[in-house]
PDB file of C-alpha atoms and ligand atoms in Angstrom:
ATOM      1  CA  UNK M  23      95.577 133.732 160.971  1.00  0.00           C
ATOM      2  CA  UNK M  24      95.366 133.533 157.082  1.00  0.00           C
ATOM      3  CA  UNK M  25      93.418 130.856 155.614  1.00  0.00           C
ATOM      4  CA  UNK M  26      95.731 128.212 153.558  1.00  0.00           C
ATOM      5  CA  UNK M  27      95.140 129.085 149.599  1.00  0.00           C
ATOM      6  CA  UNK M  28      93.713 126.744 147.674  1.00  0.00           C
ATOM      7  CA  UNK M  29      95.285 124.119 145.931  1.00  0.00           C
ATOM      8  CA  UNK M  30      96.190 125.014 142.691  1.00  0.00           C
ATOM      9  CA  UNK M  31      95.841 122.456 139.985  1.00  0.00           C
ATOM     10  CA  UNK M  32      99.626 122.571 139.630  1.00  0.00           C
ATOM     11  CA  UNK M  33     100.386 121.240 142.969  1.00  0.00           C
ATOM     12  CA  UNK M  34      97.494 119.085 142.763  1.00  0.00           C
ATOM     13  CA  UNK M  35      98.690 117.541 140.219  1.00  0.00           C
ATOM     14  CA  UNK M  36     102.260 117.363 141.553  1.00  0.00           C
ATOM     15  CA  UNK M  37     101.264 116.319 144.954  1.00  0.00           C
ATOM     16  CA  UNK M  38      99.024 113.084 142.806  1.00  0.00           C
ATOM     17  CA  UNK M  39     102.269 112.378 140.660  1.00  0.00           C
ATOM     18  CA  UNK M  40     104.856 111.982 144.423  1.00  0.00           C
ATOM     19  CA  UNK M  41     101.787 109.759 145.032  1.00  0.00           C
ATOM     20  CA  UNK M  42     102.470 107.488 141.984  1.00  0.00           C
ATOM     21  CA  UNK M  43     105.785 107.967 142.375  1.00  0.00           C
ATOM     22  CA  UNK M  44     105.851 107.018 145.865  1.00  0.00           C
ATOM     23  CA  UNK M  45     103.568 103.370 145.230  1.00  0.00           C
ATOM     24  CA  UNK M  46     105.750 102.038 142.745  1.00  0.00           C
ATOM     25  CA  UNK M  47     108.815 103.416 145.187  1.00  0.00           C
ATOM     26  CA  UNK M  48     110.357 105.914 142.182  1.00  0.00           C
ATOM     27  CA  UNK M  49     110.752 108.877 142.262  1.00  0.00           C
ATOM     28  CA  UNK M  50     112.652 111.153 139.314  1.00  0.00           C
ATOM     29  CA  UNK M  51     114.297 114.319 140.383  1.00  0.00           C
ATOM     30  CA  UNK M  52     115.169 117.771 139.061  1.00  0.00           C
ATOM     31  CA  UNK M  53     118.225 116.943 137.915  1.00  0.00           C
ATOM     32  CA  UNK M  54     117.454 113.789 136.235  1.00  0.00           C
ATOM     33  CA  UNK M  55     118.214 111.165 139.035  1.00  0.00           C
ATOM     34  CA  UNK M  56     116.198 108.389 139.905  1.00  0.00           C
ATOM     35  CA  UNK M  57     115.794 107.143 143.289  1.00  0.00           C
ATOM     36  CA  UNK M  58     114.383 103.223 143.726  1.00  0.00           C
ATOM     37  CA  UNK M  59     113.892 101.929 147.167  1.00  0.00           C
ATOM     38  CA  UNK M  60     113.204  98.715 148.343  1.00  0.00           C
ATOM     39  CA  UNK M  61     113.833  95.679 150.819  1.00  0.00           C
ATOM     40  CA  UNK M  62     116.434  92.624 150.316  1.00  0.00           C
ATOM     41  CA  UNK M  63     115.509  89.640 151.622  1.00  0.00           C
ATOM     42  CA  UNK M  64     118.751  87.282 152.324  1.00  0.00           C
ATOM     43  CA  UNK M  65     117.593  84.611 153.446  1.00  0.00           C
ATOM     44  CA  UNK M  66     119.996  82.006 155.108  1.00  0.00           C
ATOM     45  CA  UNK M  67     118.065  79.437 156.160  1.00  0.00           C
ATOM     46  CA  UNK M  68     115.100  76.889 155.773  1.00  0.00           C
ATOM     47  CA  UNK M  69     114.840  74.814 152.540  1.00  0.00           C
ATOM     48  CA  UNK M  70     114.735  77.847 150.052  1.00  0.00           C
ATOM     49  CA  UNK M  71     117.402  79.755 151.161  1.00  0.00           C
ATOM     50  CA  UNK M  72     118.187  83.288 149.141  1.00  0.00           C
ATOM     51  CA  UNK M  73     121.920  83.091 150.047  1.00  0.00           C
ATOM     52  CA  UNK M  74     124.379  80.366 149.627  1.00  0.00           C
ATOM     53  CA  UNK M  75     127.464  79.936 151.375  1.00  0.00           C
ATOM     54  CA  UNK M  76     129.814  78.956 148.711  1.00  0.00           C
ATOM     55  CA  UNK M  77     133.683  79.702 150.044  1.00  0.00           C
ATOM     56  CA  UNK M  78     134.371  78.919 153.388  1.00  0.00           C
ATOM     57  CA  UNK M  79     137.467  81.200 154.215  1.00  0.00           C
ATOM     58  CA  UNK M  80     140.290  79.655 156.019  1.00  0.00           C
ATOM     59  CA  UNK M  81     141.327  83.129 157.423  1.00  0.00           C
ATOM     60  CA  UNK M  82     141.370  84.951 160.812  1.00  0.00           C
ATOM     61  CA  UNK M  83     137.716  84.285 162.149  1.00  0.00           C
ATOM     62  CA  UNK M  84     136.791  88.420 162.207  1.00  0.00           C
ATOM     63  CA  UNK M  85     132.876  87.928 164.553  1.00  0.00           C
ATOM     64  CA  UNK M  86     130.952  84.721 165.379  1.00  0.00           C
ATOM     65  CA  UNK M  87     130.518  83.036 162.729  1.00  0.00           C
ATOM     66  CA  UNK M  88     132.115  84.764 160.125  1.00  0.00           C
ATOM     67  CA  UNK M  89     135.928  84.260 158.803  1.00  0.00           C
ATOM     68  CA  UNK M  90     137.693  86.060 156.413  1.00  0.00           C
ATOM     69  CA  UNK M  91     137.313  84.909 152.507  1.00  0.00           C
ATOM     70  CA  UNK M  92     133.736  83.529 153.584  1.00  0.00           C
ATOM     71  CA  UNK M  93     131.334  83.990 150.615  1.00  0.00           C
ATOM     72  CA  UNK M  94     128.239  83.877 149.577  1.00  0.00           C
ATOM     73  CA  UNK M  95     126.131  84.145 146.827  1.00  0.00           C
ATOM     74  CA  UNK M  96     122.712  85.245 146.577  1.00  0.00           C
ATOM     75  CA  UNK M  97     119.227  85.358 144.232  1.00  0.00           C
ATOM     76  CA  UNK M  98     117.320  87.672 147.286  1.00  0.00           C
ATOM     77  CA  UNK M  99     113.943  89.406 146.605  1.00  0.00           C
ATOM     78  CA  UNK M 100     113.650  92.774 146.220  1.00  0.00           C
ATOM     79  CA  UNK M 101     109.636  94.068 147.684  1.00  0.00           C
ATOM     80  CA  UNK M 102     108.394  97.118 148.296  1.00  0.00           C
ATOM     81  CA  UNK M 103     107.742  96.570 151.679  1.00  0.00           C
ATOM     82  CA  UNK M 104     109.722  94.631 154.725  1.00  0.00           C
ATOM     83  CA  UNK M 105     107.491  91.707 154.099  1.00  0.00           C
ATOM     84  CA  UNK M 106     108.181  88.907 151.861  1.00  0.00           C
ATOM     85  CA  UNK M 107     105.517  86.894 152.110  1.00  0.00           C
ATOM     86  CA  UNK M 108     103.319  88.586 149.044  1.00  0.00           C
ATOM     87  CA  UNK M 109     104.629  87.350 145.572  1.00  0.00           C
ATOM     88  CA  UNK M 110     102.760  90.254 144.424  1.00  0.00           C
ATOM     89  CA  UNK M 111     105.245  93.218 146.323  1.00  0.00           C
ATOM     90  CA  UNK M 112     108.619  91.425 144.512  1.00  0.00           C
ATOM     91  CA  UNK M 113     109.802  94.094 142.086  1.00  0.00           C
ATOM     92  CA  UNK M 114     113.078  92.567 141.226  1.00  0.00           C
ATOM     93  CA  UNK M 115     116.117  90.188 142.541  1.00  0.00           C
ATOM     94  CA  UNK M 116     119.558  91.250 143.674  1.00  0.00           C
ATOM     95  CA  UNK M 117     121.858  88.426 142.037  1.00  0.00           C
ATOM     96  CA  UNK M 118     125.332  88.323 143.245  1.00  0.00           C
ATOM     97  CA  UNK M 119     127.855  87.938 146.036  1.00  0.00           C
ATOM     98  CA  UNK M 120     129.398  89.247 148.610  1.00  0.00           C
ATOM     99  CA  UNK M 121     132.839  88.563 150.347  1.00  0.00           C
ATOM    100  CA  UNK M 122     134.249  88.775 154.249  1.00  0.00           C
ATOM    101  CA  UNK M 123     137.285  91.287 153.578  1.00  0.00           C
ATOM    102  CA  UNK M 124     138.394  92.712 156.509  1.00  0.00           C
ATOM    103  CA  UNK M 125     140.766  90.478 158.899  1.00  0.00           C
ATOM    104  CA  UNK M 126     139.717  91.633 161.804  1.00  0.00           C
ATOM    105  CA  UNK M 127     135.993  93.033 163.602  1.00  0.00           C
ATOM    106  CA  UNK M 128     134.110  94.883 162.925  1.00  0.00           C
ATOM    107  CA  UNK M 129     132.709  92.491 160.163  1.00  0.00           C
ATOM    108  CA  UNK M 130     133.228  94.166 156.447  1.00  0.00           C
ATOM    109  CA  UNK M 131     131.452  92.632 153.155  1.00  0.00           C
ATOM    110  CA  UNK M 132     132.716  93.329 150.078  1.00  0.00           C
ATOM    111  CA  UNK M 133     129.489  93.639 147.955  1.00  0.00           C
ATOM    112  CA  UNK M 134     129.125  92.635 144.073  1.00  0.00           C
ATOM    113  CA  UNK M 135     125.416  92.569 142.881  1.00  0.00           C
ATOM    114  CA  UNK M 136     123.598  92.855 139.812  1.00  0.00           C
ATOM    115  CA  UNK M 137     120.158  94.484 141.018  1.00  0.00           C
ATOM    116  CA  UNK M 138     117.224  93.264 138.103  1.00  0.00           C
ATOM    117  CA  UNK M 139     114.310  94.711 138.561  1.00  0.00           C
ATOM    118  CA  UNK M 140     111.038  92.679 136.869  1.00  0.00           C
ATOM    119  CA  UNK M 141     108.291  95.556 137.244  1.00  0.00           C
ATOM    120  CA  UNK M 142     107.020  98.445 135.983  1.00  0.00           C
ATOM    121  CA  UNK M 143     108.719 100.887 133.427  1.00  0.00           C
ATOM    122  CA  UNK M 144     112.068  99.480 134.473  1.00  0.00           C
ATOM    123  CA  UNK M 145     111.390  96.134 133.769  1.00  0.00           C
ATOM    124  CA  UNK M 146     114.657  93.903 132.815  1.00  0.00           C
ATOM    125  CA  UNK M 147     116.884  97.411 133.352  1.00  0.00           C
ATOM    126  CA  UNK M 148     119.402  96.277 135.673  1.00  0.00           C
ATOM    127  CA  UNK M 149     121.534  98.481 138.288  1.00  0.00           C
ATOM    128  CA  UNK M 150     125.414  97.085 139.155  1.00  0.00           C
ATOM    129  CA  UNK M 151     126.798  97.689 142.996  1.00  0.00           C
ATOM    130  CA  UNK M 152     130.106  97.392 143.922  1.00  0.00           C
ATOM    131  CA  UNK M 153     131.181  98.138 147.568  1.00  0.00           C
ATOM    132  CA  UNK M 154     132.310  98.725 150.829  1.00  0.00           C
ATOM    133  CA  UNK M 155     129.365  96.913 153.560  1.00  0.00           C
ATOM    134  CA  UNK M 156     130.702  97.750 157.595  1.00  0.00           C
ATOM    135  CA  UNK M 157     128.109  95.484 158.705  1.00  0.00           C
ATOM    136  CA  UNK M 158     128.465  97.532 162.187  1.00  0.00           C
ATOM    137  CA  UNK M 159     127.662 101.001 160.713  1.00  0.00           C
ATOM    138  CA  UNK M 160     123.733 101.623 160.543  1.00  0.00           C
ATOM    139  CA  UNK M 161     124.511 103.355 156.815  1.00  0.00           C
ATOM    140  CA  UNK M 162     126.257 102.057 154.580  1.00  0.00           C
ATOM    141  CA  UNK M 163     127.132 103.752 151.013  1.00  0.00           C
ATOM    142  CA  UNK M 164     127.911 101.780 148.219  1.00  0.00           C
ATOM    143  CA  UNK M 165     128.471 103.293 144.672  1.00  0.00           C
ATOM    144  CA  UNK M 166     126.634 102.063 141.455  1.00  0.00           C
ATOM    145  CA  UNK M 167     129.371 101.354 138.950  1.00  0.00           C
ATOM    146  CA  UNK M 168     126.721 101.208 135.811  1.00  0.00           C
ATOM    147  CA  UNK M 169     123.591  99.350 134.381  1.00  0.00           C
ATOM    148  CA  UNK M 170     121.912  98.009 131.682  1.00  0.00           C
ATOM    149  CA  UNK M 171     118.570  98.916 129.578  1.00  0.00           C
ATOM    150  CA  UNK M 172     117.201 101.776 131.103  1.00  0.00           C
ATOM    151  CA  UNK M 173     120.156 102.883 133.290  1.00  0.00           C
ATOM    152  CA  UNK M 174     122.889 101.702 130.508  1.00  0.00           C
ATOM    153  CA  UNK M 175     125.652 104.293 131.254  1.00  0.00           C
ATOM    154  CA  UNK M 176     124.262 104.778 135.273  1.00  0.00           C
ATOM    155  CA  UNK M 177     125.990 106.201 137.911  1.00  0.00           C
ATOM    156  CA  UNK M 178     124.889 107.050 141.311  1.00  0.00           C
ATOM    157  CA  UNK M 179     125.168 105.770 144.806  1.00  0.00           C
ATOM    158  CA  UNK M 180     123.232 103.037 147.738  1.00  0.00           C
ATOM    159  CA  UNK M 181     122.373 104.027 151.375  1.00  0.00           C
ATOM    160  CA  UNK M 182     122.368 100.237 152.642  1.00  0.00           C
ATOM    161  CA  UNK M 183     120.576  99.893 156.158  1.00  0.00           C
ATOM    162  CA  UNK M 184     119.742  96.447 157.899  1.00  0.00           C
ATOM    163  CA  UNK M 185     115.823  97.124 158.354  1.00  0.00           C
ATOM    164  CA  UNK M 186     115.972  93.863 160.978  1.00  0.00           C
ATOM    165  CA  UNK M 187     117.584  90.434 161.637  1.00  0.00           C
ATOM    166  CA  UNK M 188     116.320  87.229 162.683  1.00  0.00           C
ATOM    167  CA  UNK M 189     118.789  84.816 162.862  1.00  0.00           C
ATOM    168  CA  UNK M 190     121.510  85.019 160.475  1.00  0.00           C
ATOM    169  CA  UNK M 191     118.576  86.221 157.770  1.00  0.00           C
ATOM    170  CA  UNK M 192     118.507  89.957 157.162  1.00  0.00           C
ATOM    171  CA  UNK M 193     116.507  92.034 155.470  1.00  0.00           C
ATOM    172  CA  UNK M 194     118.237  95.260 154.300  1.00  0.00           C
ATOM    173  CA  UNK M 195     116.661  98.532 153.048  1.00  0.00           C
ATOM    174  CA  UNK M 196     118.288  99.819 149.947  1.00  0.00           C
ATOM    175  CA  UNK M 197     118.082 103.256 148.688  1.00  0.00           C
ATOM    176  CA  UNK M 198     119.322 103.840 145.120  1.00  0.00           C
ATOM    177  CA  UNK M 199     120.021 107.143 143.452  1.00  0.00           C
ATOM    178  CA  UNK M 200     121.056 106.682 139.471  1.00  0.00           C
ATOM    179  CA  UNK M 201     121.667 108.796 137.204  1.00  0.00           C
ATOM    180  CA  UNK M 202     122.102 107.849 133.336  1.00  0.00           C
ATOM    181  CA  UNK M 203     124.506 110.288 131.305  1.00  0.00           C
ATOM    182  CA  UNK M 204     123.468 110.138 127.371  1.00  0.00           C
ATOM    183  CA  UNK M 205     124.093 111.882 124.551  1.00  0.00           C
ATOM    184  CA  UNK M 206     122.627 114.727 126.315  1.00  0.00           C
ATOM    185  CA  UNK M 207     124.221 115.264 128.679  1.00  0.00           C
ATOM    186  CA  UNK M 208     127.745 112.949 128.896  1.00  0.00           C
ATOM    187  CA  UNK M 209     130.665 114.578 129.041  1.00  0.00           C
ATOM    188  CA  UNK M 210     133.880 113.539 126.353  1.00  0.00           C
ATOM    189  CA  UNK M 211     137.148 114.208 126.581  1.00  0.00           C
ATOM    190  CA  UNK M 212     138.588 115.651 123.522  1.00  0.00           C
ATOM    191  CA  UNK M 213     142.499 114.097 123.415  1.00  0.00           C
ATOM    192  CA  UNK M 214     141.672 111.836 126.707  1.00  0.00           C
ATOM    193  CA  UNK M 215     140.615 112.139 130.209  1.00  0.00           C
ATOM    194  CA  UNK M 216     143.464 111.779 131.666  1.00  0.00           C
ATOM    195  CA  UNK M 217     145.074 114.030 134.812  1.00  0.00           C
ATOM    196  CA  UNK M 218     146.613 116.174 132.597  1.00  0.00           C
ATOM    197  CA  UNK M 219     144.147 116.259 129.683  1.00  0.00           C
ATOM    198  CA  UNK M 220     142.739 120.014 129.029  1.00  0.00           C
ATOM    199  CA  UNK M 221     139.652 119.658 126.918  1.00  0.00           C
ATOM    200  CA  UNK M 222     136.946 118.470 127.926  1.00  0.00           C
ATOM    201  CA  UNK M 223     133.525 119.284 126.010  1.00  0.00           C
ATOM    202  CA  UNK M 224     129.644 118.609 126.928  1.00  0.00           C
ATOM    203  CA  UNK M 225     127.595 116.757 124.709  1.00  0.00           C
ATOM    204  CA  UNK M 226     127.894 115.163 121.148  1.00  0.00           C
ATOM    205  CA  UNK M 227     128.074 110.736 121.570  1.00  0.00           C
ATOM    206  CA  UNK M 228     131.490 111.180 118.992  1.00  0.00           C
ATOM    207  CA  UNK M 229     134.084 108.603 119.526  1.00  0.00           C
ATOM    208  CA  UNK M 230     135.212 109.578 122.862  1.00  0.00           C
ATOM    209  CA  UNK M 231     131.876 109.160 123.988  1.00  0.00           C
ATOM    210  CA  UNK M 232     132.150 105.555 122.782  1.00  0.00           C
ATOM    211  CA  UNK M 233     135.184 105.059 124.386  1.00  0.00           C
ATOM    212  CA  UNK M 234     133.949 106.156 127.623  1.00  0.00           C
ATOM    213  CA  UNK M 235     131.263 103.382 127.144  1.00  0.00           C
ATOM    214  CA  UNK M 236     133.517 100.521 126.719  1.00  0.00           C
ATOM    215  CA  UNK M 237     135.777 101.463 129.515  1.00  0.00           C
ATOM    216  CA  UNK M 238     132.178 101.710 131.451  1.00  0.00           C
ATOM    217  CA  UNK M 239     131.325  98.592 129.973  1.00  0.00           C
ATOM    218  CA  UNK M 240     134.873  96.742 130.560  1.00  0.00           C
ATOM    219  CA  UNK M 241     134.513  97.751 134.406  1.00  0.00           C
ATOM    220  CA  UNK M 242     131.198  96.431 134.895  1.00  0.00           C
ATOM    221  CA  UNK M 243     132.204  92.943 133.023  1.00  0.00           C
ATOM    222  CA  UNK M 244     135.100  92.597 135.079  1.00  0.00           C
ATOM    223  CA  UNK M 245     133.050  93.734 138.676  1.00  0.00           C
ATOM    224  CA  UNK M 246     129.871  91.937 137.476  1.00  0.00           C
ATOM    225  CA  UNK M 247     129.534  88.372 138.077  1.00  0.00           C
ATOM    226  CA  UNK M 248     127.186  87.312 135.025  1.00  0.00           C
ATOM    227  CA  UNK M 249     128.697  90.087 132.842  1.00  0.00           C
ATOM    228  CA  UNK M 250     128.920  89.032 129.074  1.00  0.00           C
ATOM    229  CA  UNK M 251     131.068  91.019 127.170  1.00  0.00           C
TER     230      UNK M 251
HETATM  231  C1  LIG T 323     108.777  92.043 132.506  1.00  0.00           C
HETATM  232  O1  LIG T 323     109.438  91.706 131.302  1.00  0.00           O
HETATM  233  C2  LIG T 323     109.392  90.321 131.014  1.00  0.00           C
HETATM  234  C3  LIG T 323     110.286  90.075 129.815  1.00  0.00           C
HETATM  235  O2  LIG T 323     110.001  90.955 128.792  1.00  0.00           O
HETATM  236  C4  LIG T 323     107.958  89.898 130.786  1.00  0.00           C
HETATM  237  O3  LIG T 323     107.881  88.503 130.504  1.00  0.00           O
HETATM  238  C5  LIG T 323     107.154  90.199 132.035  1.00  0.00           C
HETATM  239  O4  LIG T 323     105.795  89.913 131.818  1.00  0.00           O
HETATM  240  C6  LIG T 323     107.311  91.649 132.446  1.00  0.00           C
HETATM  241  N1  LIG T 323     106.691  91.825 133.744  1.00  0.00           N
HETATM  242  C7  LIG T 323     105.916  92.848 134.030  1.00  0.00           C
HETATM  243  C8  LIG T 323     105.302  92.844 135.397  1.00  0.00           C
HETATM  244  O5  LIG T 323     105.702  93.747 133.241  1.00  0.00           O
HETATM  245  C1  LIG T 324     118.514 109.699 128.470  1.00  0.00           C
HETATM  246  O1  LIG T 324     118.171 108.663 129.361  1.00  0.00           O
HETATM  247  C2  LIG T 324     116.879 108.798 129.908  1.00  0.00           C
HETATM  248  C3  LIG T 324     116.708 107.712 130.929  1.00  0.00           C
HETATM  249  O2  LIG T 324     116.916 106.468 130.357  1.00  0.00           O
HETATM  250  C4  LIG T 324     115.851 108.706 128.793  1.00  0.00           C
HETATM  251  O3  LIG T 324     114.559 108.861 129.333  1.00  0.00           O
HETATM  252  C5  LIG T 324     116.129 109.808 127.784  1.00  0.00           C
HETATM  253  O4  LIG T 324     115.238 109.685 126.715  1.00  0.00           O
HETATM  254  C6  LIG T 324     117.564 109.718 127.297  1.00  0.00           C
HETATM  255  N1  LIG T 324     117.859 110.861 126.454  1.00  0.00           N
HETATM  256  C7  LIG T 324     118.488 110.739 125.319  1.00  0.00           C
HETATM  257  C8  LIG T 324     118.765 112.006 124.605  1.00  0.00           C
HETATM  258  O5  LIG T 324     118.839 109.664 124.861  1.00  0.00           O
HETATM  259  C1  LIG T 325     142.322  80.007 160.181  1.00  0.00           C
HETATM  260  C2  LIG T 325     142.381  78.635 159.593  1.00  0.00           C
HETATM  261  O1  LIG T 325     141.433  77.873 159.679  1.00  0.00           O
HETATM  262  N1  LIG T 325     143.523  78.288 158.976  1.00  0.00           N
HETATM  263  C3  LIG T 325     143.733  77.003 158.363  1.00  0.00           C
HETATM  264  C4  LIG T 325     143.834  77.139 156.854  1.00  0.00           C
HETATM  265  O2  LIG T 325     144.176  75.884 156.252  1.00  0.00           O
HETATM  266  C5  LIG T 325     145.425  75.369 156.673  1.00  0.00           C
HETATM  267  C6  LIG T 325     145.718  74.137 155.844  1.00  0.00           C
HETATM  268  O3  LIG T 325     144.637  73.238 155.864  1.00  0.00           O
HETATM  269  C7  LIG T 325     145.370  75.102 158.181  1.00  0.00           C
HETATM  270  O4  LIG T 325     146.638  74.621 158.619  1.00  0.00           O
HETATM  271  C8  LIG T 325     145.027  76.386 158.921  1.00  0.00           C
HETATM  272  O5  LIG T 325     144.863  76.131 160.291  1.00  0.00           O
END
């Protein structure tokens, strides 16, 4: 059996950078997306809670103890690892709300969250979610709608997984994918982008491309909760 071949300092290298990459939970990929990954901590109970009740819905009661309309509002920590108790592994908050919107089981949230994150090179960038939580479904996908600093212009995607429960507290793994499209590499539509627009041309931030920005822009105000347009 061959021996293995040496590492070469390429890989070396690469195989030291995943390790970065994977300790501050980054990672950039070929094609220019980023992928965070961390742990939400909503916290229900005891006197600091993360998450607020704030509407109590008088609507169909859809599982145990939750009712259609109820929401609630959160400030929950975003670590590194499944453990809250270290200050030091908080690398950003996911400010928000979510809503019970389905009438019936099984349970479905209707997510709206602004995720900050207070570390590292993306310090004060912020990602915006918007969607669909079954609460029953071990993966859930909900899409980033756009962002701010670092990811201004984002798009992208969450797998959303309940890591465990205790109580009504969860703590809920959250991997994001986002990719920003700039002047490099956003596509404008020349005469609109509409269904039957023909032209459509890479590149160039001209007017359409700040169009595209304000209607990017208008969306998050109107999804975000602590938008300011
Ligand atoms: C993040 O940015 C804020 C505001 O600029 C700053 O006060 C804080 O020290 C930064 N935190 C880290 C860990 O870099
Ligand atoms: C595009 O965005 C990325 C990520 O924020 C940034 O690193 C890069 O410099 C930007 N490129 C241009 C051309 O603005
Ligand atoms: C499901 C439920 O609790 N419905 C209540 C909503 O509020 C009205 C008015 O107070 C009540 O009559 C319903 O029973």
């Amino acid at each position: 059996m061959a021996a293995a071949p040496p590492m070469s300092p390429t890989s070396s290298l690469a195989t030291a950078l995943f390790l970065v990459a994977s300790i501050v939970a980054v990672a950039l990929a070929d094609d220019g997306t980023t992928h965070l990954h961390f742990f939400m901590h909503d916290t229900v109970t005891g006197s600091d809670p993360t998450a607020v009740q704030v509407i109590k819905g008088n609507g169909s009661s859809v599982v145990p103890g939750l009712a259609f309309g109820d929401t609630i509002v959160i400030d929950d920590a975003l670590t590194t690892t499944t453990s809250a108790s270290s200050s030091a592994a908080v690398v950003g908050r996911a400010q928000g709300y979510y809503m019970v919107s389905s009438t019936s089981a099984p349970a479905v949230l209707a997510v709206c969250a602004n995720l900050l994150l207070t570390t590292g090179e993306f310090n004060g960038s912020t990602v915006a979610v918007m969607g669909r939580d079954d609460i029953s479904a071990d993966v859930r996908e909900l899409a980033v709608v756009g962002g701010t600093g670092r990811f201004r212009m984002a798009t992208g995607y969450v797998l959303w997984k309940t890591a465990s429960m205790n109580g009504p507290d969860a703590i809920i793994e959250l991997d994001v994918y986002v990719k920003t499209s700039n002047s490099s590499s956003s596509t404008d539509c020349v005469g609109g982008c509409g269904v039957n627009a023909g032209v459509r041309r890479m590149g160039g931030a001209g007017a359409a491309g700040w169009v595209n920005a304000c209607v990017v822009a208008l969306v998050v105000a109107v999804v975000g909760s602590s938008c300011v347009w």
